[in-house]
Amino acid sequence: MNDKIKPAHQVGPVSAFFIPQTMQIGIGYLSFQHVITKYSQQDAWLAALISGAIILGILWVVLRLLENERQFGMPDLFSIHSRIFGRRIGTFLNLFTVTHILLFTIMFLRSYVEIVHVWVFPQMSTFLFSLIFCSIVWYIVSGGIRTITGVCLLSFIYLMPLSILTLFIVPHAQFANLQPFFDHSPVTLLKSCYKLTHEYLGFELLLYVYPFISHPREARKWAFRSVLTTIYFYTTALILAIVYFSQGEMQNTIWPTVTYWKSVRFPLVEHIDIIAIVLLLWSLVPNICLCSWIIARAVKFTVPKIKMKYSLIVILALIISGTTMIHSGLQVKKINDVYATYGALIIYIYLPILLFCQWIKKKCGRGAAS
Amino acid sequence: MKQKAVLIAPLIALLLLSGCLPTSILDDVLLVEAEGIDYLGNEKVMGTITMPNYVENPNPGSAGAGLPTTASMLRHLSGVTYDGKSLVDRFQQSGQMPIHVGKIRLMLFNTAMAKKGLYKQIDLRNRDPDSPRDMNFAVVEGSCRKLLTSADYQTQIPVARYIQDMIEQNTEQNYPESTMESFMYAYYGDYMDPFLPIIRKQGDHIAMHGLALFKNDKYVMRLSENRVFTFKMLFQKFNQGVYDYEFAPNKHIALKNVHTDVNYKVKNGNSAAPDIYASVNVSAQVRQSYPKTLSKTTGPGMEKKLNKHMAKEAVQLVRRFQRKQIDPLQLGQHVRSYTRNFDGKSWPERYPNARFHCKVDVTIRQTGISE
């Protein structure tokens, strides 16, 4: 397992841009304004910037962890766990992080199904949809990491029109809504920052993909650019939502982005919102693909005998059953909350501690050697 | 073999899935275009819906563009129901084909309904994912049912489109924007109240008839047509519209607006009587004038008169709003955006005492091609 990845199975350094970017921008893009502005009203965009800056710091931690690990073999989280904590505890910690990824796939798939239920097809069957969807995922993941990265790139290209749609807000904008600037206490801003974690999560998946990226030095630059792009998208989306909705209306709107899409009108194409929601399926595909690939790799790492193509089927069955078990919008909201708290725990607390442990290990190792 | 199975499985699933979902093909549904609600009293309303009726193309040579030739479709339905009932569900039982909301353009309320309060109707529209946000709301003087179902209009196009076109072209001129989008903005927003245009049937056509100003969801004050320009001038930037000024009895001058913008400044926003300063710049051209009163030399004098007159009108207008305790101009929002730690709770009590100052600067760009 500790063999180096063959160059034929590696992807170029630019993938470090597309992978975290597509993982971060997802279903949260449709509804996050509603949650964030609850605490810091017109200053919410400031929270997006602060939170983004913190995420850049965490990204540095992630890359540091991986680079320190390179000299000992595979630079990914599984190897870090088993090297620092030993095989048994390492496996347990793998389970801890991989559960979060499984939760991510179920949360994402189910939230998307909920949006389709509300906006497009109330009668759509959750089970059949996730079954078809997961068979597509199975097909893509069978192609390996290179195919998955390709899908990430495609997703980025296909979702570009959605960000252009946002420009139609500008004629309706009430820029006075943004004033007065900086009128909120740091506590409310931090609350908003915490809520934004849900949106920024996803970049930490680099921890698993990193060994497959060639030219790590360049890849690191692309990773930072990717998070900067995400910050740009979220900050502009927030500012535009603030100038477009009055605060009372924003608190009344569950999916501000989609509600705004409802007001875009083209001469021949009505209901841009429905088209955009269907197009958003393209943000779902790479997310679920990469996540199930990671889980399959975790299985392979723990029990090398099981081939990835077999474990993948079990994983997808798990995802389908998990998705089907969630019935109501309230449960979707709850699983979103659990996912966000869990994720915040991992990136804000667990990863820095891990970096510290790695450092201790290095010191101890040196002491023993000399 | 295995690969084939992989390919076939999703196809079968796709077939199954499409079988599960109800389809709504445009030719086989009735798309509601307008809803009208007349209040009858005692929580009962008379609801009316209209559907487009595609009349057969009169020129058979150019037909075949795929237009359904369904002149025999239902055109309108009306009936009594309770306030807040979704009219589409109410009339499903009398639908010739399934009735859908899809592309609703217009929602009309008669004055009794608007005076009674629209909160149930607004909630209904705001909850509905199907209704587009650029649809228009309007208050009807008279009966919505008569307005929507009359067959004696000069125009042949469906009445919903006729009314929407009329409202839209007017909002580009004297009338402020009043789509669902701006109505919801003001209705749910803090420190502001919504407004809607008033329309009424005049013989064989329909006309705009001023603005209905709301206090929360209740219609409390009517703004007549000749004040609408002043209202819009204080409300938003715009670049068309006509202002009629009677500078002496029976002597008029009409300004065609080229560009208007408005800026607000606020002082002492948290005091008991905040000062609100509005400065309006109007640049206009003269379309019509009383003979021999206006030329290039007498222009500046007229500008000064206009400045004074329009500012006075604006202040009077705001005073009327303050007396009724309504804020359709969103002055509270301006005060909020200029005040740190804005005290929102006491704003409703402070608003009537706020001092409104207005400065208008009219520039007459040109007076026409004759001296």
XYZ file of C-alpha atoms in Angstrom:
741
model
C 0.000 0.000 0.000
C 2.880 2.305 0.618
C 4.014 2.170 -2.972
C 4.269 5.417 -4.834
C 1.419 6.195 -7.202
C 2.388 5.534 -10.810
C 2.590 8.705 -12.928
C 0.065 7.153 -15.297
C -2.512 7.264 -12.496
C -1.707 10.788 -11.448
C -3.486 13.995 -12.406
C -1.977 17.360 -13.260
C -1.373 20.079 -10.669
C -4.319 22.182 -11.926
C -6.659 19.520 -10.534
C -5.790 20.915 -7.127
C -7.811 23.922 -8.269
C -10.874 22.128 -9.615
C -11.243 19.448 -6.962
C -11.571 21.629 -3.819
C -13.539 24.246 -5.749
C -16.230 21.861 -6.961
C -16.360 20.214 -3.538
C -16.922 23.517 -1.787
C -19.551 25.033 -4.037
C -22.574 22.874 -3.709
C -26.083 22.835 -2.468
C -25.277 25.393 0.223
C -24.911 28.040 -2.464
C -28.690 28.116 -2.819
C -29.597 28.750 0.778
C -26.639 29.979 2.817
C -27.539 33.701 2.653
C -30.655 33.008 4.684
C -28.682 31.421 7.513
C -25.701 33.759 7.529
C -27.627 37.042 7.578
C -29.669 35.917 10.559
C -26.806 36.874 12.851
C -24.973 39.710 11.175
C -27.524 41.198 8.741
C -25.845 43.566 6.286
C -22.321 42.789 7.521
C -22.592 39.107 6.615
C -20.236 39.542 3.660
C -17.552 40.514 6.147
C -18.094 37.187 7.892
C -17.632 35.441 4.528
C -14.253 37.135 4.156
C -13.139 36.403 7.720
C -14.262 32.816 7.486
C -12.492 32.528 4.139
C -9.273 33.796 5.677
C -9.545 31.164 8.431
C -10.142 28.498 5.796
C -6.978 29.603 3.989
C -5.141 29.053 7.279
C -6.622 25.571 7.615
C -5.665 24.843 4.026
C -2.097 25.719 4.985
C -2.350 23.238 7.875
C -3.640 20.566 5.504
C -0.828 21.099 3.016
C 1.776 21.236 5.804
C 0.519 17.895 7.155
C 0.777 16.325 3.736
C 4.202 17.747 2.918
C 5.664 16.616 6.250
C 4.373 13.168 5.511
C 5.898 12.886 2.057
C 9.276 11.689 3.317
C 7.637 8.739 5.112
C 5.665 7.387 2.172
C 2.227 8.230 0.873
C 1.164 11.794 1.693
C -2.455 11.119 2.636
C -4.486 11.101 5.818
C -4.709 7.312 6.142
C -0.927 6.951 6.152
C -0.551 9.839 8.602
C -2.998 8.181 10.987
C -1.409 4.764 10.911
C 2.147 6.126 11.139
C 1.545 8.435 14.091
C -0.980 6.448 16.104
C -0.292 2.901 15.042
C -2.441 0.575 13.010
C -5.340 0.118 15.418
C -5.977 3.657 16.581
C -5.218 4.808 13.052
C -8.043 2.668 11.702
C -10.384 4.103 14.289
C -9.424 7.655 13.326
C -9.886 6.782 9.652
C -13.378 5.671 10.521
C -13.920 8.971 12.314
C -13.004 11.085 9.283
C -14.529 8.818 6.667
C -17.878 8.811 8.468
C -17.934 12.534 7.882
C -17.442 11.985 4.187
C -20.246 9.448 4.085
C -22.434 11.932 5.902
C -21.434 14.529 3.319
C -22.625 12.373 0.411
C -25.925 11.504 2.076
C -26.536 15.097 3.155
C -25.726 16.449 -0.276
C -27.779 13.923 -2.229
C -30.771 14.234 0.068
C -30.679 18.053 0.112
C -30.662 18.068 -3.660
C -33.607 15.683 -3.765
C -35.416 17.974 -1.344
C -34.874 20.973 -3.594
C -36.133 19.034 -6.601
C -39.157 17.999 -4.555
C -39.955 21.555 -3.561
C -39.256 23.339 -6.810
C -39.679 20.905 -9.675
C -41.166 17.438 -9.139
C -42.981 16.911 -5.842
C -43.770 13.342 -6.867
C -40.220 12.232 -7.644
C -39.176 9.062 -5.843
C -36.107 9.525 -3.676
C -35.134 5.887 -4.007
C -35.317 5.684 -7.787
C -33.525 8.967 -8.231
C -30.652 7.985 -5.964
C -30.514 4.556 -7.604
C -30.086 6.034 -11.081
C -27.749 8.640 -9.768
C -25.562 6.132 -7.974
C -25.327 3.951 -11.054
C -23.905 6.974 -12.886
C -21.525 7.479 -9.987
C -20.525 3.818 -10.137
C -19.723 4.198 -13.809
C -17.582 7.301 -13.276
C -15.743 6.044 -10.208
C -14.890 2.808 -12.002
C -12.878 4.996 -14.367
C -10.558 5.969 -11.541
C -9.326 9.273 -10.171
C -8.494 10.679 -13.598
C -12.097 10.367 -14.726
C -13.312 11.887 -11.476
C -11.026 14.884 -11.907
C -12.309 15.243 -15.438
C -15.840 15.368 -14.109
C -14.760 18.053 -11.619
C -13.456 20.162 -14.497
C -16.665 19.660 -16.474
C -18.727 20.603 -13.442
C -16.778 23.837 -13.074
C -17.384 24.713 -16.728
C -21.067 23.758 -16.714
C -21.819 25.766 -13.588
C -20.242 28.967 -14.921
C -23.543 30.162 -16.480
C -25.157 30.080 -13.049
C -22.701 32.618 -11.691
C -23.349 34.823 -14.722
C -27.098 34.679 -13.987
C -26.339 36.471 -10.753
C -25.484 39.626 -12.708
C -29.180 40.160 -13.439
C -29.556 41.273 -9.826
C -27.601 44.467 -10.350
C -30.422 46.584 -11.882
C -32.647 45.728 -8.909
C -29.970 46.325 -6.307
C -30.522 48.671 -3.370
C -26.963 49.373 -2.373
C -28.081 51.357 0.670
C -28.922 47.981 2.228
C -25.212 47.422 2.808
C -24.891 50.494 5.014
C -23.950 51.142 7.764
C -20.768 49.110 7.386
C -19.245 47.241 10.338
C -22.254 47.809 12.583
C -22.184 44.410 14.287
C -20.338 43.063 17.270
C -17.510 40.541 16.728
C -19.583 37.875 18.478
C -22.382 37.985 15.898
C -19.817 38.006 13.109
C -18.156 34.918 14.559
C -21.525 33.187 14.763
C -21.980 33.875 11.054
C -18.442 32.637 10.411
C -19.233 29.411 12.190
C -22.389 28.961 10.112
C -20.317 29.476 6.982
C -18.199 26.413 7.786
C -20.881 24.295 6.160
C -20.305 26.182 2.907
C -16.515 26.129 2.939
C -16.169 22.449 3.885
C -14.909 20.189 1.126
C -11.420 21.545 0.560
C -10.093 19.171 3.239
C -10.698 16.288 0.827
C -7.273 17.206 -0.555
C -6.013 15.129 2.379
C -7.017 12.017 0.465
C -6.402 13.068 -3.129
C -3.017 14.688 -2.661
C -0.779 11.684 -3.515
C -2.484 11.470 -6.880
C -1.519 14.993 -7.876
C 1.768 15.412 -9.708
C 4.081 18.421 -9.188
C 2.994 19.115 -5.580
C 4.705 22.497 -5.426
C 2.546 23.900 -8.199
C -0.486 22.046 -6.896
C -0.204 23.899 -3.592
C -0.524 27.233 -5.389
C -3.576 25.994 -7.242
C -5.161 24.820 -4.006
C -4.882 28.318 -2.536
C -6.269 29.837 -5.742
C -9.172 27.430 -5.548
C -10.143 28.504 -2.041
C -9.764 32.153 -3.058
C -12.188 31.547 -5.923
C -14.678 29.990 -3.536
C -14.377 32.971 -1.216
C -15.041 35.232 -4.183
C -18.165 33.292 -5.198
C -19.628 33.197 -1.720
C -18.852 36.821 -0.923
C -20.388 38.131 -4.140
C -23.433 35.891 -3.721
C -23.895 37.244 -0.198
C -23.481 40.885 -1.176
C -25.901 40.504 -4.064
C -28.463 38.789 -1.860
C -28.178 41.558 0.717
C -28.752 44.299 -1.856
C -31.556 42.394 -3.557
C -33.630 41.296 -0.548
C -34.689 43.376 2.398
C -33.649 41.754 5.673
C -37.202 40.793 6.605
C -37.727 39.155 3.246
C -34.423 37.297 3.466
C -35.473 35.738 6.773
C -38.649 34.625 5.037
C -36.914 32.976 2.096
C -35.410 29.523 2.505
C -33.533 29.435 -0.811
C -32.644 33.044 -1.608
C -30.603 32.150 -4.698
C -33.411 30.155 -6.293
C -35.996 32.758 -5.348
C -33.851 35.304 -7.049
C -33.537 33.091 -10.153
C -37.317 33.153 -10.311
C -37.212 36.815 -11.256
C -34.832 36.414 -14.192
C -36.797 36.581 -17.392
C -35.746 35.823 -20.938
C -38.092 36.299 -23.879
C -38.408 32.616 -24.762
C -37.163 30.780 -21.697
C -39.409 31.010 -18.682
C -38.609 29.596 -15.254
C -34.835 29.876 -15.228
C -35.026 28.568 -11.653
C -36.044 25.107 -12.820
C -33.351 25.004 -15.507
C -30.756 26.130 -12.977
C -31.804 23.519 -10.427
C -31.492 20.774 -13.002
C -28.119 22.157 -14.083
C -27.031 22.018 -10.466
C -27.035 18.250 -10.772
C -23.580 18.841 -12.174
C -22.337 20.011 -8.840
C -23.708 16.829 -7.294
C -21.969 14.398 -9.658
C -18.295 15.166 -8.866
C -19.045 15.493 -5.157
C -20.581 12.071 -4.756
C -18.032 10.514 -7.117
C -14.995 11.768 -5.265
C -16.471 11.007 -1.852
C -17.394 7.432 -2.680
C -13.976 6.958 -4.264
C -12.364 8.136 -1.017
C -14.492 5.812 1.089
C -13.634 2.911 -1.193
C -9.956 3.752 -0.792
C -10.365 3.795 2.968
C -11.814 0.304 2.812
C -8.945 -0.822 0.643
C -6.426 0.732 3.025
C -7.922 -1.076 6.011
C -8.570 -4.413 4.345
C -6.348 -4.569 1.253
C -7.944 -7.810 0.117
C -11.258 -6.198 -0.840
C -11.101 -4.775 -4.336
C -12.336 -1.237 -4.801
C -14.932 -2.124 -7.411
C -16.671 -4.469 -4.980
C -16.530 -2.219 -1.949
C -17.858 0.609 -4.107
C -21.126 -1.225 -4.653
C -21.618 -1.638 -0.915
C -20.800 2.022 -0.342
C -23.272 3.172 -2.965
C -25.918 0.891 -1.468
C -25.220 2.542 1.888
C -25.608 5.983 0.340
C -28.873 5.013 -1.347
C -30.350 3.534 1.811
C -29.166 6.497 3.897
C -30.756 8.907 1.458
C -34.018 6.997 1.305
C -34.299 6.823 5.080
C -34.567 10.606 5.412
C -38.175 11.557 4.890
C -38.914 15.138 5.841
C -37.430 18.570 5.347
C -36.828 18.791 9.081
C -34.625 15.700 8.997
C -32.712 17.163 6.068
C -32.105 20.301 8.110
C -30.942 18.230 11.078
C -28.519 16.156 9.053
C -27.150 19.392 7.581
C -26.552 20.694 11.096
C -24.868 17.469 12.202
C -22.675 17.547 9.113
C -21.645 21.170 9.739
C -20.814 20.612 13.416
C -18.911 17.430 12.663
C -17.006 19.181 9.868
C -16.169 22.170 12.050
C -14.853 19.769 14.672
C -12.604 18.119 12.101
C -11.169 21.181 10.408
C -10.931 23.622 13.309
C -9.923 21.264 16.119
C -8.857 17.879 14.837
C -6.539 18.916 11.980
C -4.459 21.425 14.042
C -4.133 18.804 16.783
C -3.015 16.290 14.180
C -0.361 18.708 12.930
C 0.821 19.135 16.514
C 0.991 15.345 17.005
C 2.951 15.018 13.815
C 5.418 17.596 15.099
C 5.750 15.801 18.449
C 6.321 12.534 16.643
C 9.046 14.144 14.577
C 10.771 15.513 17.699
C 10.525 12.161 19.485
C 11.758 10.293 16.449
C 14.808 12.527 16.263
C 15.479 12.141 19.977
C 15.432 8.383 19.617
C 17.721 8.441 16.617
C 20.431 10.603 18.161
C -22.335 -9.012 -21.027
C -21.695 -7.229 -17.778
C -21.140 -3.941 -19.556
C -24.422 -4.345 -21.359
C -26.219 -4.849 -18.079
C -24.640 -1.679 -16.747
C -25.925 0.250 -19.720
C -29.393 -1.228 -19.671
C -30.058 -0.887 -15.944
C -30.162 2.933 -15.869
C -32.288 2.964 -19.016
C -34.897 0.744 -17.402
C -34.796 2.862 -14.296
C -35.247 5.993 -16.426
C -38.315 4.504 -18.050
C -39.740 3.559 -14.681
C -39.032 6.999 -13.281
C -40.639 8.911 -16.125
C -43.673 6.700 -15.726
C -44.022 7.792 -12.127
C -44.126 11.520 -12.695
C -47.173 13.365 -13.953
C -46.484 15.304 -17.110
C -47.817 18.738 -17.926
C -47.700 19.327 -21.642
C -48.487 22.898 -22.563
C -51.320 21.969 -24.927
C -53.012 19.766 -22.387
C -53.171 22.099 -19.409
C -54.853 25.371 -18.666
C -52.243 27.902 -17.599
C -53.667 30.526 -15.310
C -52.616 33.995 -16.414
C -54.464 36.221 -13.990
C -56.224 35.901 -10.689
C -58.685 38.473 -9.434
C -60.088 38.608 -5.931
C -63.174 40.598 -4.928
C -64.028 40.807 -1.261
C -67.633 39.964 -0.455
C -67.486 40.446 3.311
C -67.388 37.955 6.160
C -64.101 36.353 5.010
C -65.667 35.341 1.706
C -64.226 36.344 -1.625
C -65.239 36.068 -5.247
C -62.279 34.634 -7.107
C -61.762 34.849 -10.845
C -59.075 33.210 -12.949
C -58.383 33.704 -16.630
C -56.615 31.403 -19.013
C -55.198 32.294 -22.432
C -57.325 31.354 -25.366
C -55.299 30.792 -28.486
C -57.602 31.891 -31.243
C -57.114 30.082 -34.515
C -54.722 31.839 -36.812
C -56.827 33.872 -39.268
C -54.336 33.297 -42.068
C -54.261 29.578 -42.777
C -51.201 29.906 -44.989
C -48.995 30.954 -42.083
C -50.390 28.504 -39.603
C -48.510 25.409 -38.665
C -46.107 27.179 -36.347
C -47.258 24.698 -33.771
C -49.757 26.988 -32.124
C -52.633 25.037 -30.649
C -55.874 26.002 -32.312
C -57.902 25.865 -29.167
C -60.447 28.601 -29.418
C -62.777 26.298 -27.597
C -60.767 26.313 -24.362
C -62.150 27.751 -21.187
C -61.307 31.406 -20.842
C -62.313 32.278 -17.316
C -63.831 30.824 -14.202
C -65.186 32.523 -11.131
C -66.736 31.496 -7.886
C -67.067 32.169 -4.185
C -64.502 30.848 -1.727
C -62.799 31.869 1.493
C -60.003 34.416 1.755
C -56.584 32.841 1.281
C -57.767 29.836 -0.732
C -55.616 28.904 -3.685
C -57.871 29.641 -6.642
C -56.238 26.977 -8.785
C -57.344 24.307 -6.327
C -60.750 25.910 -5.961
C -61.493 25.733 -9.675
C -59.883 22.395 -10.442
C -63.315 20.793 -10.262
C -64.566 22.949 -13.114
C -61.397 22.696 -15.178
C -61.792 21.320 -18.656
C -58.143 20.281 -18.382
C -55.774 20.359 -15.389
C -55.304 23.954 -14.219
C -51.723 25.010 -13.440
C -50.128 28.170 -12.121
C -46.990 28.006 -14.294
C -46.944 31.404 -15.887
C -49.150 33.677 -13.861
C -48.785 37.316 -14.837
C -51.235 39.201 -12.751
C -52.900 39.214 -9.380
C -55.697 41.737 -8.869
C -57.492 42.775 -5.719
C -60.467 45.058 -5.523
C -60.330 48.000 -3.117
C -62.487 46.272 -0.485
C -60.107 43.336 -0.457
C -57.060 45.599 -0.241
C -58.611 47.583 2.595
C -59.405 44.393 4.456
C -55.783 43.228 4.281
C -53.839 41.040 1.908
C -51.663 39.016 4.256
C -53.252 35.670 3.443
C -53.014 36.275 -0.283
C -49.402 37.435 -0.039
C -48.412 34.392 1.959
C -50.036 32.191 -0.651
C -48.052 33.783 -3.483
C -44.818 33.875 -1.546
C -45.060 30.191 -0.666
C -45.720 29.085 -4.220
C -42.550 28.019 -6.086
C -44.328 28.298 -9.447
C -45.307 31.945 -9.521
C -42.659 34.081 -11.228
C -41.346 37.069 -9.315
C -41.873 39.504 -12.157
C -45.649 39.110 -12.058
C -47.635 42.254 -11.320
C -49.986 42.969 -8.461
C -52.583 45.713 -8.776
C -55.563 47.147 -6.972
C -58.736 47.443 -9.037
C -61.301 50.170 -8.588
C -64.532 48.401 -9.256
C -64.881 44.691 -9.705
C -61.963 42.446 -10.663
C -64.407 39.960 -12.071
C -65.902 42.481 -14.470
C -62.468 43.735 -15.441
C -61.172 40.260 -16.202
C -64.221 38.760 -17.867
C -65.531 41.644 -19.996
C -65.549 40.887 -23.685
C -65.885 44.470 -24.900
C -62.224 45.531 -24.962
C -60.807 46.957 -28.169
C -57.815 44.663 -28.030
C -58.024 40.996 -28.935
C -55.113 39.750 -26.821
C -55.928 38.086 -23.493
C -56.805 40.659 -20.870
C -54.020 39.535 -18.509
C -51.368 40.319 -21.079
C -53.078 43.598 -21.923
C -53.005 44.719 -18.290
C -49.458 43.543 -17.722
C -48.218 45.364 -20.811
C -49.985 48.504 -19.646
C -48.521 48.350 -16.148
C -45.062 47.576 -17.467
C -44.920 50.450 -19.914
C -46.180 52.788 -17.219
C -43.558 51.679 -14.722
C -40.962 52.752 -17.241
C -42.457 56.225 -17.101
C -44.343 57.928 -14.295
C -45.182 54.932 -12.124
C -42.700 53.323 -9.729
C -41.840 49.667 -10.158
C -44.492 47.396 -8.687
C -43.769 43.778 -9.479
C -44.148 40.987 -6.946
C -40.419 41.333 -6.341
C -40.609 44.947 -5.168
C -43.867 44.389 -3.315
C -42.424 41.528 -1.265
C -39.290 43.566 -0.643
C -41.298 46.329 0.975
C -43.903 44.092 2.595
C -41.472 41.867 4.472
C -38.786 44.514 4.926
C -38.495 46.547 8.109
C -39.228 50.291 8.188
C -41.103 50.384 4.902
C -44.551 49.855 3.465
C -45.559 48.565 0.045
C -47.628 50.228 -2.660
C -49.433 49.027 -5.763
C -50.814 50.696 -8.864
C -54.548 51.219 -9.112
C -56.240 50.311 -12.372
C -59.831 50.645 -13.483
C -61.990 49.905 -16.426
C -63.076 52.967 -18.353
C -65.568 51.968 -21.013
C -63.814 49.829 -23.573
C -60.324 50.121 -22.131
C -58.363 49.960 -18.890
C -56.374 52.817 -17.368
C -53.894 53.422 -14.558
C -55.461 55.475 -11.828
C -52.854 56.408 -9.247
C -51.137 54.455 -6.511
C -52.591 52.513 -3.598
C -50.418 52.982 -0.507
C -50.465 50.269 2.104
C -49.869 50.152 5.801
C -48.408 46.677 6.191
C -50.979 44.730 4.225
C -53.876 47.164 4.345
C -54.696 49.759 1.724
C -54.990 53.076 3.577
C -54.308 55.928 1.169
C -54.705 56.717 -2.501
C -52.195 58.831 -4.371
C -53.709 60.553 -7.385
C -52.048 60.424 -10.812
C -50.691 63.965 -10.706
C -48.689 63.205 -7.549
C -47.185 60.004 -8.896
C -44.283 61.807 -10.592
C -43.298 63.470 -7.330
C -43.529 60.126 -5.574
C -41.348 58.353 -8.085
C -38.855 61.225 -8.087
C -38.350 60.681 -4.355
C -38.420 56.915 -4.651
C -35.953 55.972 -7.353
C -33.784 57.087 -10.243
C -35.589 57.146 -13.531
C -35.358 58.644 -16.958
C -38.770 58.959 -18.483
C -42.028 60.468 -17.397
C -43.896 63.686 -17.726
C -44.424 66.353 -15.092
C -47.210 68.843 -15.578
C -46.844 72.216 -13.830
C -49.628 74.743 -13.678
C -47.650 77.917 -12.974
C -50.664 80.201 -13.235
C -54.373 79.396 -13.546
C -54.917 77.493 -16.792
C -51.314 78.036 -17.865
C -49.396 74.785 -17.970
C -45.907 73.711 -18.793
C -45.033 70.044 -19.236
C -41.565 68.690 -18.599
C -40.401 65.493 -20.182
C -37.985 63.917 -17.805
C -34.574 63.130 -19.266
C -32.952 61.983 -16.089
C -33.810 62.169 -12.396
C -31.799 61.030 -9.469
C -32.292 61.315 -5.758
C -29.862 61.266 -2.853
C -30.709 60.959 0.799
C -28.722 62.165 3.782
C -29.781 61.680 7.367
C -28.724 63.490 10.518
C -29.496 62.516 14.120
C -31.019 59.221 13.067
C -31.480 58.031 16.639
C -32.995 61.248 18.004
C -36.699 61.814 18.566
C -36.960 63.878 15.394
C -34.423 62.761 12.781
C -33.554 65.100 9.910
C -33.904 63.582 6.482
C -32.446 65.534 3.573
C -33.427 64.601 0.058
C -31.733 66.252 -2.857
C -33.257 65.640 -6.239
C -31.720 66.477 -9.588
C -34.098 66.676 -12.491
C -32.906 67.336 -15.975
C -35.737 67.714 -18.389
C -36.816 68.957 -21.745
C -39.919 71.041 -22.352
C -42.577 69.265 -24.342
C -45.349 71.782 -24.106
C -45.634 75.256 -22.735
C -48.137 78.070 -22.588
C -47.456 80.222 -25.663
C -44.829 82.912 -25.210
C -43.892 82.059 -21.644
C -40.751 80.070 -22.147
C -37.628 80.628 -24.180
C -33.901 80.267 -23.661
C -33.777 83.582 -21.795
C -36.733 83.007 -19.521
C -35.716 79.404 -18.838
C -33.735 80.010 -15.624
C -36.600 81.914 -14.029
C -38.942 79.053 -14.722
C -36.396 76.608 -13.297
C -36.367 78.478 -10.016
C -40.144 78.445 -9.819
C -40.149 74.734 -10.553
C -37.508 74.039 -7.899
C -39.632 75.677 -5.273
C -42.881 74.159 -6.426
C -41.602 70.568 -6.661
C -39.818 70.744 -3.306
C -42.982 72.053 -1.685
C -45.002 69.277 -3.231
C -42.517 66.676 -2.056
C -42.562 67.941 1.521
C -46.365 68.020 1.518
C -46.440 64.467 0.225
C -44.156 63.177 2.956
C -46.169 65.046 5.566
C -49.293 63.258 4.390
C -47.497 59.912 4.718
C -46.297 60.800 8.195
C -49.789 61.717 9.281
C -51.033 58.314 8.111
C -47.926 56.681 9.610
C -47.044 54.928 6.379
C -43.640 54.828 4.761
C -43.943 53.873 1.080
C -40.838 55.940 0.240
C -38.740 53.687 2.500
C -37.420 56.680 4.420
C -36.966 54.473 7.479
C -34.641 52.297 5.454
C -32.597 55.371 4.506
C -32.411 56.446 8.124
C -31.309 52.955 9.106
C -28.555 52.890 6.514
C -27.190 56.240 7.725
C -27.352 55.510 11.451
C -24.987 53.368 13.482
C -26.705 51.205 16.105
C -30.046 52.221 14.661
C -32.854 52.073 17.212
C -35.431 50.181 15.151
C -37.914 49.519 17.914
C -38.811 53.132 18.539
C -38.786 54.043 14.843
C -42.588 53.769 14.354
C -43.072 56.395 17.087
C -40.310 58.633 15.811
C -41.255 58.472 12.141
C -44.194 60.932 12.297
C -41.898 63.498 13.956
C -39.084 63.158 11.461
C -38.209 66.398 9.666
C -38.119 65.992 5.941
C -36.165 68.541 3.901
C -36.196 68.476 0.164
C -34.095 70.340 -2.350
C -34.964 70.048 -6.012
C -32.671 71.189 -8.765
C -34.364 71.336 -12.149
C -32.315 71.829 -15.276
C -34.206 72.552 -18.451
C -32.001 71.071 -21.144
C -33.916 72.423 -24.116
C -37.216 74.052 -24.926
C -38.018 72.627 -28.318
C -37.295 73.736 -31.862
C -39.245 76.991 -31.897
C -38.598 80.245 -30.056
